[in-house]
Amino acid sequence: MTDVARLAGVSHQTVSRVLNGHPNVREQTRLRVRAAIAELGYRPNRAARALVTGRSQVIGVVAQNSTLYGPASLLAAFEQAAGAAGFAVNVGSVRSLDRQSIAEVVDRHLDQRVAGLVVIAPVVSAGEAVEQVPTGVPLVTIDGDPQRNTALVTVDQAVGARAATRCLLDAGHETVWHVSGPADWFDSAGRISGWEAELREAGAEVPPVVSADWSAASGYRAGQMLARMRDVTAIFAANDHLALGILRALHERGRRVPGEVSIAGFDDVPEAAYFIPPLTTVRPDFDAVARASLDLLLRQIESGARSGERYTIEPTLVVRDSVAPPP
């Protein structure tokens, strides 16, 4: 830091303010310091900073080792938000979100003296493990159990499901069938709840839920059944990969989309706009979830007290060509 200060022609304290994002630094001075940092290849020593300040600059994250679009997007968004705030992220991946697996990763994070913990906990089995985190450790759960008294940030699954269902009803369909995600996911439960509430409010018949997992293969199997049912004209799939499998099954049975059957999904995966037809879907704001989670965690770190605050982020309906009036 002394070398950076000398090259930039500023004090050691000014370099520290720039590194810590302090607002009371002139922009010209900030740019000069950044240029000196780049020229010298200076990298802050996080371990030394933690010794001086008594505070770690590392956040521990517990997440399932998964390629599912939602959890993976949340993790990427949180890493970006934390980096912008000057924190490194140490990710502990688990094969299964069960109590023992999560507890082991939490212990490893605590051994490394992280500043706080974020647990992406979208399944029922993760709840008990989260409860075992020592009360003095700042903690936020993402998509966790709403019944537990921990800080929580989540997408409003019910609001998103209601929007997708309403879109199909507004197109003129008498009812909407639902292909759900796994039963032990809070996302699945929220989307079922929203779909059912919207149908009941509209006075429409509530068909039985078609259970699936999150995969396109599972959607394809559900779609093969639904494609044989000529009274099915509208389907809300719990995620876009399910919708993709359903689209394939409908195509194979000669059911035109949206000419005979309309379909809506959830997640707005990058490929959704390129499905045939382009998919109407619900877009969660993963960046907003990440920022809210980081904000909650940093407030706990600053105050030294665990909180039970909640943030619910509303998603947005993206209307494309897969929804039309029934035949």
Coordinates of C-alpha atoms in Angstrom, one line a residue:
M1 CA 0.0 0.0 0.0
T2 CA 2.9 2.3 0.7
D3 CA 4.2 1.7 -2.8
V4 CA 0.8 2.4 -4.3
A5 CA 0.5 5.6 -2.3
R6 CA 4.0 6.8 -3.4
L7 CA 3.3 6.1 -7.1
A8 CA -0.2 7.8 -6.9
G9 CA 1.1 10.8 -4.9
V10 CA -1.4 10.3 -2.1
S11 CA -1.3 9.2 1.5
H12 CA -1.5 5.6 2.8
Q13 CA -4.9 6.4 4.3
T14 CA -6.2 7.6 0.9
V15 CA -5.2 4.3 -0.7
S16 CA -7.1 2.5 2.2
R17 CA -10.2 4.6 1.5
V18 CA -10.2 3.8 -2.2
L19 CA -9.8 0.0 -1.5
N20 CA -12.7 0.1 1.0
G21 CA -15.0 2.1 -1.3
H22 CA -15.1 5.2 1.0
P23 CA -17.3 7.9 -0.6
N24 CA -15.1 10.9 0.6
V25 CA -12.5 10.5 -2.1
R26 CA -12.4 12.7 -5.2
E27 CA -13.0 10.8 -8.4
Q28 CA -9.7 12.0 -10.0
T29 CA -7.8 10.8 -6.9
R30 CA -9.7 7.4 -7.0
L31 CA -8.7 6.9 -10.7
R32 CA -5.1 7.8 -10.0
V33 CA -4.9 5.3 -7.1
R34 CA -6.6 2.6 -9.2
A35 CA -4.1 3.2 -12.0
A36 CA -1.2 2.8 -9.5
I37 CA -2.8 -0.4 -8.2
A38 CA -3.0 -1.8 -11.8
E39 CA 0.5 -0.8 -12.7
L40 CA 2.1 -2.4 -9.6
G41 CA -0.2 -5.4 -9.6
Y42 CA -1.1 -4.8 -6.0
R43 CA -3.5 -7.3 -4.3
P44 CA -4.9 -6.6 -0.8
N45 CA -3.9 -9.3 1.7
R46 CA -7.2 -10.4 3.1
A47 CA -5.6 -12.4 6.0
A48 CA -3.6 -9.4 7.1
R49 CA -6.6 -7.1 6.8
A50 CA -8.7 -9.5 9.0
L51 CA -5.9 -9.5 11.6
V52 CA -5.9 -5.6 11.7
T53 CA -9.6 -5.1 11.6
G54 CA -10.7 -8.2 13.5
R55 CA -13.1 -8.9 10.7
S56 CA -13.0 -11.5 7.9
Q57 CA -13.6 -10.4 4.3
V58 CA -14.8 -13.9 3.3
I59 CA -18.5 -15.1 3.2
G60 CA -19.2 -18.8 3.4
V61 CA -21.9 -20.1 1.1
V62 CA -23.6 -23.5 1.3
A63 CA -25.2 -24.7 -1.9
Q64 CA -26.1 -27.9 -3.6
N65 CA -23.8 -29.2 -6.3
S66 CA -26.3 -28.7 -9.0
T67 CA -26.6 -27.4 -12.6
L68 CA -30.3 -26.4 -12.0
Y69 CA -30.8 -23.0 -13.5
G70 CA -32.3 -21.3 -10.4
P71 CA -29.8 -22.3 -7.7
A72 CA -26.8 -21.9 -10.1
S73 CA -28.0 -18.4 -11.1
L74 CA -28.5 -17.4 -7.5
L75 CA -25.0 -18.5 -6.6
A76 CA -23.4 -16.6 -9.5
A77 CA -25.4 -13.5 -8.7
F78 CA -24.4 -13.6 -5.0
E79 CA -20.7 -14.0 -5.8
Q80 CA -20.9 -11.0 -8.1
A81 CA -22.7 -8.9 -5.5
A82 CA -20.3 -9.9 -2.7
G83 CA -17.3 -9.2 -4.9
A84 CA -18.6 -5.7 -5.6
A85 CA -18.8 -5.1 -1.8
G86 CA -15.2 -6.2 -1.3
F87 CA -15.9 -9.7 0.0
A88 CA -14.6 -13.0 -1.3
V89 CA -17.0 -16.0 -1.4
N90 CA -16.0 -19.5 -0.2
V91 CA -18.5 -21.9 -1.7
G92 CA -19.1 -25.3 0.0
S93 CA -21.0 -27.6 -2.3
V94 CA -23.0 -30.6 -1.1
R95 CA -24.4 -33.5 -3.1
S96 CA -27.6 -33.5 -1.0
L97 CA -29.2 -30.8 1.1
D98 CA -29.5 -33.0 4.1
R99 CA -28.7 -32.2 7.8
Q100 CA -25.4 -34.0 8.0
S101 CA -24.0 -32.7 4.7
I102 CA -24.9 -29.1 5.4
A103 CA -23.6 -29.3 9.0
E104 CA -20.2 -30.6 7.7
V105 CA -19.8 -27.7 5.3
V106 CA -20.9 -25.2 7.9
D107 CA -18.3 -26.5 10.3
R108 CA -15.6 -26.1 7.6
H109 CA -16.7 -22.5 7.0
L110 CA -16.6 -21.7 10.7
D111 CA -13.1 -23.3 11.0
Q112 CA -12.0 -20.8 8.4
R113 CA -13.6 -17.9 10.4
V114 CA -15.8 -16.6 7.7
A115 CA -17.6 -13.3 8.4
G116 CA -21.0 -14.8 7.9
L117 CA -23.0 -17.6 6.2
V118 CA -25.5 -17.8 3.3
V119 CA -27.3 -21.1 2.8
I120 CA -29.2 -21.7 -0.4
A121 CA -31.7 -24.0 1.2
P122 CA -34.7 -24.7 -1.1
V123 CA -35.7 -28.1 0.3
V124 CA -37.3 -29.2 3.5
S125 CA -34.4 -31.4 4.6
A126 CA -32.1 -28.3 4.9
G127 CA -34.2 -26.7 7.6
E128 CA -32.9 -28.6 10.6
A129 CA -29.2 -28.1 9.6
V130 CA -29.8 -24.3 9.4
E131 CA -31.2 -24.3 12.9
Q132 CA -27.9 -25.8 14.2
V133 CA -25.7 -22.9 13.1
P134 CA -24.4 -21.2 16.3
T135 CA -26.5 -18.1 17.1
G136 CA -23.5 -15.8 17.1
V137 CA -22.8 -16.4 13.4
P138 CA -24.5 -14.0 10.9
L139 CA -26.8 -16.1 8.8
V140 CA -29.1 -15.7 5.8
T141 CA -31.0 -18.4 3.9
I142 CA -32.1 -18.0 0.3
D143 CA -35.3 -19.8 -0.7
G144 CA -35.4 -21.4 2.7
D145 CA -38.1 -22.6 5.1
P146 CA -40.5 -19.6 5.7
Q147 CA -41.6 -21.3 9.0
R148 CA -38.1 -21.0 10.6
N149 CA -36.9 -17.9 12.4
T150 CA -33.9 -17.1 10.3
A151 CA -33.2 -14.2 7.9
L152 CA -34.7 -15.2 4.6
V153 CA -34.7 -13.9 1.0
T154 CA -36.9 -15.6 -1.5
V155 CA -38.7 -15.1 -4.8
D156 CA -42.4 -14.9 -4.4
Q157 CA -43.2 -18.2 -6.1
A158 CA -47.0 -17.9 -5.6
V159 CA -47.1 -14.4 -7.2
G160 CA -45.2 -15.7 -10.2
A161 CA -47.4 -18.8 -10.5
R162 CA -50.6 -16.7 -10.3
A163 CA -49.3 -14.5 -13.1
A164 CA -48.6 -17.4 -15.4
T165 CA -52.0 -19.0 -14.6
R166 CA -53.8 -15.7 -15.1
C167 CA -52.1 -15.2 -18.5
L168 CA -53.5 -18.6 -19.6
L169 CA -57.0 -17.9 -18.2
D170 CA -57.1 -14.5 -19.8
A171 CA -56.4 -16.0 -23.1
G172 CA -59.7 -17.8 -22.8
H173 CA -58.8 -21.2 -21.4
E174 CA -61.4 -22.7 -19.0
T175 CA -58.8 -24.2 -16.7
V176 CA -55.0 -24.7 -16.5
W177 CA -53.2 -28.0 -15.7
H178 CA -50.0 -27.8 -13.7
V179 CA -46.8 -30.0 -13.9
S180 CA -45.1 -29.4 -10.6
G181 CA -41.5 -29.7 -9.4
P182 CA -40.4 -32.1 -6.6
A183 CA -42.6 -32.3 -3.5
D184 CA -39.9 -31.4 -1.0
W185 CA -38.9 -28.1 -2.7
F186 CA -40.4 -24.9 -1.3
D187 CA -40.4 -23.5 -4.8
S188 CA -42.7 -26.3 -5.9
A189 CA -45.1 -25.7 -3.0
G190 CA -45.2 -22.0 -3.6
R191 CA -46.0 -22.4 -7.3
I192 CA -48.7 -25.0 -6.7
S193 CA -50.2 -22.7 -4.1
G194 CA -50.3 -19.7 -6.5
W195 CA -51.6 -21.8 -9.4
E196 CA -54.5 -23.2 -7.3
A197 CA -55.3 -19.9 -5.7
E198 CA -55.6 -18.2 -9.1
L199 CA -57.9 -20.9 -10.5
R200 CA -60.1 -20.8 -7.4
E201 CA -60.4 -17.1 -7.5
A202 CA -61.4 -17.3 -11.2
G203 CA -64.0 -19.9 -10.4
A204 CA -62.2 -22.4 -12.6
E205 CA -61.9 -26.2 -12.1
V206 CA -58.7 -27.2 -10.3
P207 CA -57.2 -30.3 -12.1
P208 CA -55.0 -32.8 -10.2
V209 CA -51.4 -31.8 -10.0
V210 CA -49.1 -33.8 -12.3
S211 CA -46.0 -34.4 -10.2
A212 CA -42.5 -34.3 -11.8
D213 CA -38.9 -33.3 -11.1
W214 CA -37.2 -30.3 -12.6
S215 CA -35.8 -32.1 -15.7
A216 CA -36.9 -31.9 -19.4
A217 CA -37.1 -35.8 -19.4
S218 CA -39.7 -35.6 -16.5
G219 CA -41.6 -32.9 -18.4
Y220 CA -41.6 -35.2 -21.5
R221 CA -43.1 -38.0 -19.5
A222 CA -45.8 -35.8 -18.1
G223 CA -46.4 -34.3 -21.5
Q224 CA -47.0 -37.7 -23.1
M225 CA -49.9 -38.2 -20.7
L226 CA -51.3 -34.7 -21.1
A227 CA -51.0 -34.9 -24.9
R228 CA -53.5 -37.8 -25.0
M229 CA -56.1 -35.8 -23.0
R230 CA -58.0 -33.7 -25.6
D231 CA -59.6 -31.5 -23.0
V232 CA -56.2 -30.2 -21.9
T233 CA -55.7 -26.8 -23.6
A234 CA -53.5 -25.0 -21.2
I235 CA -50.5 -26.1 -19.1
F236 CA -48.4 -24.2 -16.5
A237 CA -45.0 -26.0 -16.0
A238 CA -43.1 -25.4 -12.8
N239 CA -39.9 -24.6 -14.7
D240 CA -38.8 -24.0 -18.3
H241 CA -37.0 -27.4 -18.6
L242 CA -40.3 -29.1 -17.8
A243 CA -42.0 -27.0 -20.4
L244 CA -39.4 -28.0 -22.9
G245 CA -40.1 -31.7 -22.4
I246 CA -43.8 -31.1 -22.5
L247 CA -43.4 -29.2 -25.8
R248 CA -41.6 -32.2 -27.3
A249 CA -44.3 -34.6 -26.2
L250 CA -47.1 -32.4 -27.6
H251 CA -45.2 -32.1 -30.9
E252 CA -44.8 -35.9 -31.2
R253 CA -48.6 -36.4 -30.6
G254 CA -49.4 -33.7 -33.2
R255 CA -50.8 -31.2 -30.7
R256 CA -50.0 -27.8 -32.0
V257 CA -48.6 -25.1 -29.6
P258 CA -50.3 -22.7 -29.2
G259 CA -52.9 -23.6 -31.8
E260 CA -54.3 -26.4 -29.6
V261 CA -52.4 -26.2 -26.3
S262 CA -50.9 -23.2 -24.7
I263 CA -48.0 -23.5 -22.2
A264 CA -46.2 -21.2 -19.7
G265 CA -43.1 -21.9 -17.7
F266 CA -41.1 -20.5 -14.8
D267 CA -37.4 -19.2 -14.6
D268 CA -36.9 -17.6 -18.1
V269 CA -33.8 -19.6 -18.9
P270 CA -31.7 -18.0 -21.6
E271 CA -33.0 -20.5 -24.2
A272 CA -36.7 -19.9 -23.5
A273 CA -36.9 -17.2 -26.1
Y274 CA -35.6 -19.7 -28.7
F275 CA -38.0 -22.6 -27.9
I276 CA -40.4 -23.5 -30.7
P277 CA -42.6 -21.5 -30.0
P278 CA -40.8 -19.0 -27.8
L279 CA -41.9 -19.7 -24.3
T280 CA -44.1 -17.4 -22.1
T281 CA -42.5 -17.7 -18.6
V282 CA -41.9 -16.1 -15.3
R283 CA -38.6 -14.3 -14.7
P284 CA -37.2 -14.2 -11.2
D285 CA -34.9 -11.4 -10.4
F286 CA -31.9 -13.3 -9.2
D287 CA -29.7 -10.2 -8.9
A288 CA -32.2 -8.6 -6.6
V289 CA -32.3 -11.7 -4.4
A290 CA -28.5 -11.7 -4.2
R291 CA -28.3 -8.0 -3.3
A292 CA -31.0 -8.3 -0.6
S293 CA -29.3 -11.4 0.8
L294 CA -25.9 -9.6 1.0
D295 CA -27.6 -6.5 2.5
L296 CA -29.2 -8.6 5.2
L297 CA -25.9 -10.4 6.0
L298 CA -23.8 -7.3 6.1
R299 CA -26.3 -5.6 8.5
Q300 CA -25.9 -8.6 10.8
I301 CA -22.1 -8.5 10.5
E302 CA -22.1 -4.8 11.4
S303 CA -24.5 -5.1 14.3
G304 CA -23.2 -8.4 15.6
A305 CA -26.8 -9.6 16.1
R306 CA -28.7 -12.3 14.2
S307 CA -32.0 -11.2 12.7
G308 CA -35.1 -12.8 11.4
E309 CA -35.8 -10.2 8.6
R310 CA -37.5 -11.3 5.4
Y311 CA -37.3 -10.0 1.9
T312 CA -39.6 -11.3 -0.8
I313 CA -38.8 -10.4 -4.4
E314 CA -41.6 -10.4 -6.9
P315 CA -40.9 -12.0 -10.3
T316 CA -42.0 -10.7 -13.7
L317 CA -44.2 -12.4 -16.4
V318 CA -42.5 -12.5 -19.8
V319 CA -45.2 -13.0 -22.5
R320 CA -44.1 -14.8 -25.7
D321 CA -45.7 -16.9 -28.4
S322 CA -46.6 -20.1 -26.5
V323 CA -50.0 -18.7 -25.2
A324 CA -53.0 -18.1 -27.4
P325 CA -56.8 -18.6 -27.2
P326 CA -58.1 -22.2 -27.1
P327 CA -59.3 -23.7 -30.4

